[in-house]
Amino acid sequence: ILVAKQFADINRILSLSNKNFEKFGNKLFEISKKNATAFQDTTKAALEFARQGLKTEETLKRTSDALTLVRLTGINADKAVATLTATVNAFEGTMLDTTTAVNKFVAVETKFAVGARDLVEAIGRVGSSARDAKVGFDELNAMVTSVQQTTGRGGAVIGNAMKTIFTRLVWLMRVNHI
């Protein structure tokens, strides 16, 4: 019943024809199966992305990326959607999309002693502050990785600390007209 309601809500937002909505539903089933995710989580993620005003293909792409992040990190679907949305919005205009972000999280995880979950936690908390401080996504990813490897702290702690640092840095830059 809940999945049917979410489907109805998604179609209300996307306004697809029956044929196109059937294709959309089939693609959602494929995404859910590929990521071994409950279909309820899949439709929940798709609904949230549809609410953001995304087109059908972008909704499917971001849903797939969010569920890949769920599978890789163990975070829940709501957190994955929120984190990817915050990351892409924070670094808007830098050609960063959700697929690139997920791929970069995974690349760092495989090369360094840092979990993608910690990266996701930290970047989700500090992204917009970093952007205000003129720190790019790759630089931020490297900073979080370095701090995590050195201190062993979790992503939430690192993210909060960096947010404080970047907020103060931005304030100093504005005061000094830099």
Coordinates of C-alpha atoms in Angstrom, one line a residue:
I1 CA 0.0 0.0 0.0
L2 CA 2.8 2.4 0.9
V3 CA 4.7 1.6 -2.3
A4 CA 1.5 2.2 -4.4
K5 CA 1.0 5.6 -2.6
Q6 CA 4.6 6.5 -3.3
F7 CA 4.2 5.5 -7.0
A8 CA 1.1 7.7 -7.2
D9 CA 2.9 10.6 -5.6
I10 CA 5.9 10.2 -8.0
N11 CA 3.6 10.2 -11.0
R12 CA 1.6 13.2 -9.6
I13 CA 4.9 15.1 -9.6
L14 CA 6.4 13.7 -12.9
S15 CA 3.1 13.7 -14.8
L16 CA 4.1 10.8 -17.0
S17 CA 1.8 8.9 -19.4
N18 CA 0.8 5.4 -18.4
K19 CA 3.3 3.9 -20.9
N20 CA 6.2 6.1 -19.7
F21 CA 5.3 5.6 -16.0
E22 CA 5.4 1.8 -16.6
K23 CA 8.9 2.2 -18.1
F24 CA 9.9 4.4 -15.1
G25 CA 8.5 1.7 -12.7
N26 CA 10.4 -1.0 -14.4
K27 CA 13.6 0.9 -14.2
L28 CA 13.0 1.5 -10.5
F29 CA 12.6 -2.3 -10.1
E30 CA 15.9 -2.8 -11.9
I31 CA 17.7 -0.3 -9.7
S32 CA 16.3 -1.9 -6.5
K33 CA 17.3 -5.3 -7.7
K34 CA 20.8 -4.2 -8.7
N35 CA 21.4 -2.7 -5.3
A36 CA 19.7 -5.4 -3.3
T37 CA 17.5 -2.7 -1.7
A38 CA 13.9 -2.9 -0.5
F39 CA 11.6 -1.5 -3.2
Q40 CA 10.0 0.8 -0.5
D41 CA 13.4 2.5 -0.1
T42 CA 13.8 2.8 -3.8
T43 CA 10.5 4.5 -4.3
K44 CA 11.1 6.7 -1.3
A45 CA 14.4 7.9 -2.8
A46 CA 12.8 8.4 -6.2
L47 CA 10.0 10.4 -4.7
E48 CA 12.4 12.7 -2.9
F49 CA 14.4 13.3 -6.1
A50 CA 11.2 13.9 -8.0
R51 CA 10.1 16.5 -5.4
Q52 CA 13.3 18.3 -6.1
G53 CA 12.0 19.0 -9.6
L54 CA 14.3 16.7 -11.4
K55 CA 13.4 15.2 -14.8
T56 CA 12.6 11.5 -15.1
E57 CA 16.1 10.3 -16.2
E58 CA 17.8 12.4 -13.6
T59 CA 15.5 11.1 -10.9
L60 CA 16.4 7.5 -11.9
K61 CA 20.1 8.3 -12.1
R62 CA 20.2 9.9 -8.7
T63 CA 18.1 7.2 -7.2
S64 CA 20.5 4.6 -8.5
D65 CA 23.5 6.6 -7.1
A66 CA 21.8 7.0 -3.7
L67 CA 21.1 3.3 -3.5
T68 CA 24.7 2.4 -4.6
L69 CA 25.8 4.6 -1.7
V70 CA 23.5 2.8 0.7
R71 CA 24.9 -0.5 -0.4
L72 CA 28.5 0.6 -0.1
T73 CA 28.3 2.5 3.1
G74 CA 25.4 1.0 5.1
I75 CA 23.7 4.3 5.6
N76 CA 20.0 4.4 5.1
A77 CA 18.3 5.6 1.9
D78 CA 17.1 8.9 3.4
K79 CA 20.6 9.8 4.5
A80 CA 22.0 8.9 1.1
V81 CA 19.5 11.1 -0.7
A82 CA 20.1 14.0 1.7
T83 CA 23.9 13.7 1.5
L84 CA 24.0 13.4 -2.3
T85 CA 21.6 16.3 -2.6
A86 CA 23.6 18.5 -0.2
T87 CA 26.9 17.6 -2.0
V88 CA 25.6 18.4 -5.5
N89 CA 23.9 21.6 -4.3
A90 CA 27.0 22.7 -2.3
F91 CA 29.3 22.3 -5.3
E92 CA 26.8 23.4 -7.9
G93 CA 28.4 24.8 -11.1
T94 CA 31.5 22.6 -10.7
M95 CA 30.2 19.8 -13.0
L96 CA 29.9 17.5 -10.0
D97 CA 27.0 15.1 -10.3
T98 CA 25.9 12.3 -8.0
T99 CA 27.6 9.6 -10.0
T100 CA 30.9 11.4 -9.9
A101 CA 30.6 12.0 -6.1
V102 CA 29.8 8.3 -5.4
N103 CA 32.7 7.3 -7.7
K104 CA 35.1 9.6 -5.8
F105 CA 34.0 8.4 -2.4
V106 CA 34.6 4.8 -3.5
A107 CA 38.0 5.7 -5.1
V108 CA 39.2 7.3 -1.9
E109 CA 37.9 4.3 0.2
T110 CA 39.8 1.8 -1.9
K111 CA 43.1 3.7 -1.9
F112 CA 43.2 5.0 1.7
A113 CA 42.2 3.8 5.2
V114 CA 39.0 5.8 5.1
G115 CA 35.5 4.5 4.8
A116 CA 33.1 6.0 2.3
R117 CA 30.6 6.4 5.1
D118 CA 33.0 8.8 7.0
L119 CA 33.5 10.8 3.8
V120 CA 29.8 11.0 3.2
E121 CA 29.1 12.0 6.8
A122 CA 31.8 14.7 6.8
I123 CA 31.1 16.2 3.3
G124 CA 27.4 16.2 4.0
R125 CA 28.0 18.4 7.0
V126 CA 30.7 20.7 5.7
G127 CA 30.0 21.0 1.9
S128 CA 28.4 24.4 1.7
S129 CA 30.8 25.9 4.2
A130 CA 33.8 24.6 2.2
R131 CA 32.4 26.0 -1.0
D132 CA 32.0 29.4 0.7
A133 CA 35.7 29.1 1.7
K134 CA 36.6 28.4 -2.0
V135 CA 37.5 24.8 -1.3
G136 CA 36.6 22.4 -4.1
F137 CA 35.0 19.0 -3.8
D138 CA 38.3 17.1 -4.6
E139 CA 40.2 19.3 -2.1
L140 CA 37.6 18.7 0.6
N141 CA 37.6 15.0 -0.1
A142 CA 41.4 15.0 0.3
M143 CA 41.2 17.1 3.5
V144 CA 38.7 14.8 5.1
T145 CA 40.7 11.7 4.1
S146 CA 43.9 13.2 5.6
V147 CA 42.3 14.2 8.9
Q148 CA 40.5 10.9 9.2
Q149 CA 43.7 8.9 8.6
T150 CA 45.7 11.0 10.9
T151 CA 43.2 11.3 13.8
G152 CA 41.0 8.3 13.4
R153 CA 38.0 10.5 14.1
G154 CA 34.6 9.8 12.5
G155 CA 33.1 11.7 9.6
A156 CA 30.6 13.5 11.7
V157 CA 33.2 14.9 14.1
I158 CA 35.5 15.9 11.2
G159 CA 32.6 17.5 9.3
N160 CA 31.6 19.6 12.3
A161 CA 35.2 20.7 13.0
M162 CA 35.8 21.6 9.4
K163 CA 32.5 23.5 9.2
T164 CA 33.6 25.6 12.2
I165 CA 37.0 26.3 10.6
F166 CA 35.5 27.2 7.2
T167 CA 32.8 29.4 8.7
R168 CA 35.5 31.3 10.6
L169 CA 37.7 31.5 7.6
V170 CA 34.9 32.9 5.5
W171 CA 34.1 35.5 8.2
L172 CA 37.8 36.5 8.2
M173 CA 37.8 36.8 4.4
R174 CA 34.7 39.0 4.4
V175 CA 36.1 41.2 7.2
N176 CA 39.4 41.7 5.4
H177 CA 37.7 42.0 2.0
I178 CA 39.6 39.1 0.5

